[in-house]
Every structure is written in structure tokens, then in C-alpha cells.
mmCIF file of C-alpha atoms in Angstrom:
data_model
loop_
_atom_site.group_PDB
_atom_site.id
_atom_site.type_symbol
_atom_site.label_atom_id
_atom_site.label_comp_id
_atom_site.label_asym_id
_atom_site.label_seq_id
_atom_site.Cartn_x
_atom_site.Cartn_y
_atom_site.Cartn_z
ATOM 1 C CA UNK A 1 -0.792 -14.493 2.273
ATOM 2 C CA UNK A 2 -2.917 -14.777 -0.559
ATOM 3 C CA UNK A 3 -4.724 -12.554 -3.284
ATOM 4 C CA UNK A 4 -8.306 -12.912 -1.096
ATOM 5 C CA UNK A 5 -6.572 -12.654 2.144
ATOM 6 C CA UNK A 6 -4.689 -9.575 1.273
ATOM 7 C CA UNK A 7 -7.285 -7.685 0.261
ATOM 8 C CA UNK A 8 -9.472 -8.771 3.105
ATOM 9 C CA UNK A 9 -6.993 -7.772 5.513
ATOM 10 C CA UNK A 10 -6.693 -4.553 4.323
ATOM 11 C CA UNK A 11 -10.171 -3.582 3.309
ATOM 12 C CA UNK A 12 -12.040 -5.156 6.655
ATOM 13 C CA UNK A 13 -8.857 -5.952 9.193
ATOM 14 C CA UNK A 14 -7.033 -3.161 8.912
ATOM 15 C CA UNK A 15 -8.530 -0.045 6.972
ATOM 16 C CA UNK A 16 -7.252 2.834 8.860
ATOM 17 C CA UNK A 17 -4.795 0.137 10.957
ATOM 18 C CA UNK A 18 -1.144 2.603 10.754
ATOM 19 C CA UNK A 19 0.593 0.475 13.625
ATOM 20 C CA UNK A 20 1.957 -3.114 12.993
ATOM 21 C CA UNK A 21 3.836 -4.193 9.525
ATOM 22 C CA UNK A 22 2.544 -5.060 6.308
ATOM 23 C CA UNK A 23 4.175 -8.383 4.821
ATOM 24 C CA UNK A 24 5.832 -8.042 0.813
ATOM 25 C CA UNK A 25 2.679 -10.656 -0.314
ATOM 26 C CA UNK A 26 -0.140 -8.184 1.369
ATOM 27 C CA UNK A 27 1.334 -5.079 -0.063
ATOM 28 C CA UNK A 28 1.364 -6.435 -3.877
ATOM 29 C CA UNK A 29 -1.751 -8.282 -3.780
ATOM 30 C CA UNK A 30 -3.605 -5.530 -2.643
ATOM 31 C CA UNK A 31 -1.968 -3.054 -5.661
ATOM 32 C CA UNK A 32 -2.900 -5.736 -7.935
ATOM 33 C CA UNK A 33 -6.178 -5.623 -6.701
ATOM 34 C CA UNK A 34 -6.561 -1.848 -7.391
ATOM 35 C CA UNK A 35 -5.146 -2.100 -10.613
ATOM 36 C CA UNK A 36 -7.584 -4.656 -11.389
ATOM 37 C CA UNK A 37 -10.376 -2.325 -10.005
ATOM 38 C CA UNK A 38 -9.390 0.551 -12.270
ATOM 39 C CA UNK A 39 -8.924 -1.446 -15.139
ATOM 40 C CA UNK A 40 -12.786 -2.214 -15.055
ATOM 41 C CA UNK A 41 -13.474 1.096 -13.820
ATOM 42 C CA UNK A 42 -11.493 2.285 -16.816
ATOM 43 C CA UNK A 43 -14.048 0.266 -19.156
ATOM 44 C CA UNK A 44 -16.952 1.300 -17.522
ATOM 45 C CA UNK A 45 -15.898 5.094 -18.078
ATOM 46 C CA UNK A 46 -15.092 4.105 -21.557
ATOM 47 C CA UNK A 47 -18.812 3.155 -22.105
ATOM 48 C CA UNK A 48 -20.672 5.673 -20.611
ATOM 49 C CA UNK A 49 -18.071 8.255 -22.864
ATOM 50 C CA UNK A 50 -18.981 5.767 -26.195
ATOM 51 C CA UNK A 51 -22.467 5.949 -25.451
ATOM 52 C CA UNK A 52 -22.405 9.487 -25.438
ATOM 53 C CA UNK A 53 -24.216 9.922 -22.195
ATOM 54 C CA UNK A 54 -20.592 11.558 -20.410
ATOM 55 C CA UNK A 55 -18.060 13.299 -21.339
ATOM 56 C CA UNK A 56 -14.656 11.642 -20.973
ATOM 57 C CA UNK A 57 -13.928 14.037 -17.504
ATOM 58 C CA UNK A 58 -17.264 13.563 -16.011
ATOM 59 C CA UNK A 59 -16.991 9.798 -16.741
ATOM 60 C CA UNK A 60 -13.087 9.425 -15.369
ATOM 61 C CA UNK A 61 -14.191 11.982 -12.490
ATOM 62 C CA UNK A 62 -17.276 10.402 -10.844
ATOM 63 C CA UNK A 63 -15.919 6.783 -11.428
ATOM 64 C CA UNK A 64 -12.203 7.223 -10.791
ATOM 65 C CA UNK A 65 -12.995 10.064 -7.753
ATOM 66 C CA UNK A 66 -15.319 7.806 -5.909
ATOM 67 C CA UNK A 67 -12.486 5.027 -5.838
ATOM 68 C CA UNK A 68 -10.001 6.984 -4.799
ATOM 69 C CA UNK A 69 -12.127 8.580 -2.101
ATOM 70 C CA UNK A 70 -12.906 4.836 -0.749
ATOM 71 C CA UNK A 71 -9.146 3.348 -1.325
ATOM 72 C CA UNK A 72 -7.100 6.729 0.179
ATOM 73 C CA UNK A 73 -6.913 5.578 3.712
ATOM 74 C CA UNK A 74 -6.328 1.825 3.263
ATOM 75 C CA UNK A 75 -3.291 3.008 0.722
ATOM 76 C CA UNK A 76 -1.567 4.908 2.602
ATOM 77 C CA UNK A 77 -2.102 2.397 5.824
ATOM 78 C CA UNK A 78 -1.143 0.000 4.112
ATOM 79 C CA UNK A 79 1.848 2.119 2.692
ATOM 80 C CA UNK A 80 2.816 3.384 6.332
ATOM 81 C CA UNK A 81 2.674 -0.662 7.641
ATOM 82 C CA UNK A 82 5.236 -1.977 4.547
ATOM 83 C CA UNK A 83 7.510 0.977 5.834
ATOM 84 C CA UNK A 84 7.116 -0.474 9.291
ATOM 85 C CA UNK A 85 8.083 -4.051 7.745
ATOM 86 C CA UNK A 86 11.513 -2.509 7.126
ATOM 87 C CA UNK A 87 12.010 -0.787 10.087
ATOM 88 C CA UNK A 88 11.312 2.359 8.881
ATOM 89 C CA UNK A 89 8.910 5.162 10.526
ATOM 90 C CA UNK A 90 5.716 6.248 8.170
ATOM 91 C CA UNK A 91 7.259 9.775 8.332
ATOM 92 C CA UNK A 92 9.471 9.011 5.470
ATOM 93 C CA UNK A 93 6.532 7.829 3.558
ATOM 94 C CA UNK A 94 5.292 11.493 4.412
ATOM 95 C CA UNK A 95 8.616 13.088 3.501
ATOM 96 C CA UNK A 96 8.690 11.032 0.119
ATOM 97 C CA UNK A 97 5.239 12.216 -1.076
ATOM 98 C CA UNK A 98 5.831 15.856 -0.273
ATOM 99 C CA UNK A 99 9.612 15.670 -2.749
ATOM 100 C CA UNK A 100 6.953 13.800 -5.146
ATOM 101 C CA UNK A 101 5.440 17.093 -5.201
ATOM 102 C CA UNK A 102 9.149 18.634 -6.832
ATOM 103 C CA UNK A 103 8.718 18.255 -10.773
ATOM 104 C CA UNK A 104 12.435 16.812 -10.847
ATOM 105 C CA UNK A 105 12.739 14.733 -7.526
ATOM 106 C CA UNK A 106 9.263 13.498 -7.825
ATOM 107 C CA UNK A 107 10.314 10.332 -9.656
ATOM 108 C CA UNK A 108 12.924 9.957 -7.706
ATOM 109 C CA UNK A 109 11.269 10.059 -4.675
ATOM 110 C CA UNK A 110 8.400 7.362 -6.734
ATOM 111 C CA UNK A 111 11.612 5.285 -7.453
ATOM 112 C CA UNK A 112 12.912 5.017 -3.757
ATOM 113 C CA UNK A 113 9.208 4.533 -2.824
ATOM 114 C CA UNK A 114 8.642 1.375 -5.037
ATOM 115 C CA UNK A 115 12.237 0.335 -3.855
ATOM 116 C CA UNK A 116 11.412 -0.150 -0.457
ATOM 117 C CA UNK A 117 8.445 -1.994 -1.067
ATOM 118 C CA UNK A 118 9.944 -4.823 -3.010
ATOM 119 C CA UNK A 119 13.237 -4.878 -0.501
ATOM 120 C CA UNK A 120 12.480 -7.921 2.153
ATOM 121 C CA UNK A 121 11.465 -6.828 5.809
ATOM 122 C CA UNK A 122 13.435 -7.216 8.616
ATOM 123 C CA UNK A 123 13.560 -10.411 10.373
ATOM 124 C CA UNK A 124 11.786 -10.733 13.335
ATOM 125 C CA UNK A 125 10.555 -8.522 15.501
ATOM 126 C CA UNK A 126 11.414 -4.893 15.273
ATOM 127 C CA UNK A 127 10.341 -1.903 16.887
ATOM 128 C CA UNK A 128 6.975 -1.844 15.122
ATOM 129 C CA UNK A 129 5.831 -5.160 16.234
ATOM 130 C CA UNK A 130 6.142 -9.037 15.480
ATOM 131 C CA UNK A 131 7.451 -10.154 12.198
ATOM 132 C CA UNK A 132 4.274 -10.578 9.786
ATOM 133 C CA UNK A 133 5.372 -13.727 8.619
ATOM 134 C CA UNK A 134 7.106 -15.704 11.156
ATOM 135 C CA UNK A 135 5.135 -14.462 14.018
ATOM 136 C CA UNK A 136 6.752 -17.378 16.382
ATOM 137 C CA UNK A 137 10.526 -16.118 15.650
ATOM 138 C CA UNK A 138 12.397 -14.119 18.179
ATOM 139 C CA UNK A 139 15.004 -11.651 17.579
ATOM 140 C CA UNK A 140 18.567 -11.911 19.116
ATOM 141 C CA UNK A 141 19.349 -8.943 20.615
ATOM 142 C CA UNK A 142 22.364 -8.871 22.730
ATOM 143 C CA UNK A 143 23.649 -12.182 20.976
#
């Protein structure tokens, strides 16, 4: 899956989509996407602050709020789904965010997050659906 497809997917396909799995490629192409968003919202903040028409928490507020706002959902979908790729529930994503919240397990909890995002999903299908890259493949069960 590519850079367009990825963020397709996840902005039109599957925007509030929390059942099925999320493939390693759509998962990173879509946070590169957002970082790629902020990064220009970032400069547009910077020059409404150096034109003097914001202050630097209005500017970072409006901007940075109203993409949050309209990226929240298809985050935490899409966070839920690359769970599901490794045959984990979206629970755990729930349970990781809430130690986040702990001042000394929260990067701990960020760590084990990130983790299991780059680890590979299982192969085949599992009990969250069909594998998301090899659709076609069939898992051995009693082999």
C-alpha cells in the first residue's frame, strides 16, 4: 500500500472503520501524513504569530485544535485495526492510553505502543479478519 492509498483508505474507506486489520504500510503512511500536515500547520501558526495578528496559543489552538478534532477518530481506528493486525483486541490500546495518563508509566506505555506497531502482523487470517496483505492465504489450523 502506498502513501496516496493509505491515506485514502483511512480518511474515505475506513474513518470510523474499528473492525478488520490495518497493514504495517497503512499505519506509517498515514502518521507520515499527519506529521506532514502539522508541519505546515506548524508554519502557518508561525505566520499568523510573526505577523502579529495571533498570539502564539490562539494561533497553535485554532489551527492545531481543528486538526485534531478532524484526525481523532481515524487515529485511533486506525490504531485499534494495527492492534487487530497482531492479534490483539483494541482494549489494550484503551488500557495503554489510560497508564499513558501515569507521569512514570506513560512512556512506557508510548514505548510498548510504538512497539507493536512496527512488530509484523500475524500471518493469515486471525480472529479479526483476513490477512491485509495476502488476502488469498489461508491459515493452518489443525495442521
Amino acid at each position: 500500500m502506498g502513501f496516496t492509498e493509505a491515506v485514502r483508505t483511512v480518511l474515505t474507506q475506513k474513518y470510523a472503520t474499528f473492525s478488520g486489520r490495518a497493514s504495517r504500510s497503512e499505519y506509517w503512511w498515514f502518521m507520515l501524513f499527519c506529521l506532514q500536515v502539522l508541519f505546515v500547520f506548524g508554519i502557518l501558526a508561525g505566520g499568523l504569530i510573526m505577523s502579529g495578528s495571533a498570539t502564539p496559543v490562539e494561533a497553535l489552538a485554532v489551527i492545531g485544535g481543528l486538526f485534531i478534532l478532524t484526525i481523532l477518530l481515524p487515529l485511533i481506528s486506525l490504531q485499534v485495526r494495527r492492534f487487530h493486525d497482531r492479534n490483539i483486541s483494541g482494549w489494550w490500546y484503551l488500557a495503554l492510553i489510560v497508564l499513558g495518563m501515569v507521569p512514570t508509566i506513560g512512556s512506557v506505555s508510548g514505548l510498548a505502543i510504538t512497539a507493536l506497531c512496527v512488530l509484523r502482523g500475524t500471518d493469515g487470517p486471525n480472529r479479526f479478519g483476513q490477512d491485509s496483505l495476502r488476502p488469498d492465504t489461508r491459515a493452518e489450523v489443525f495442521a
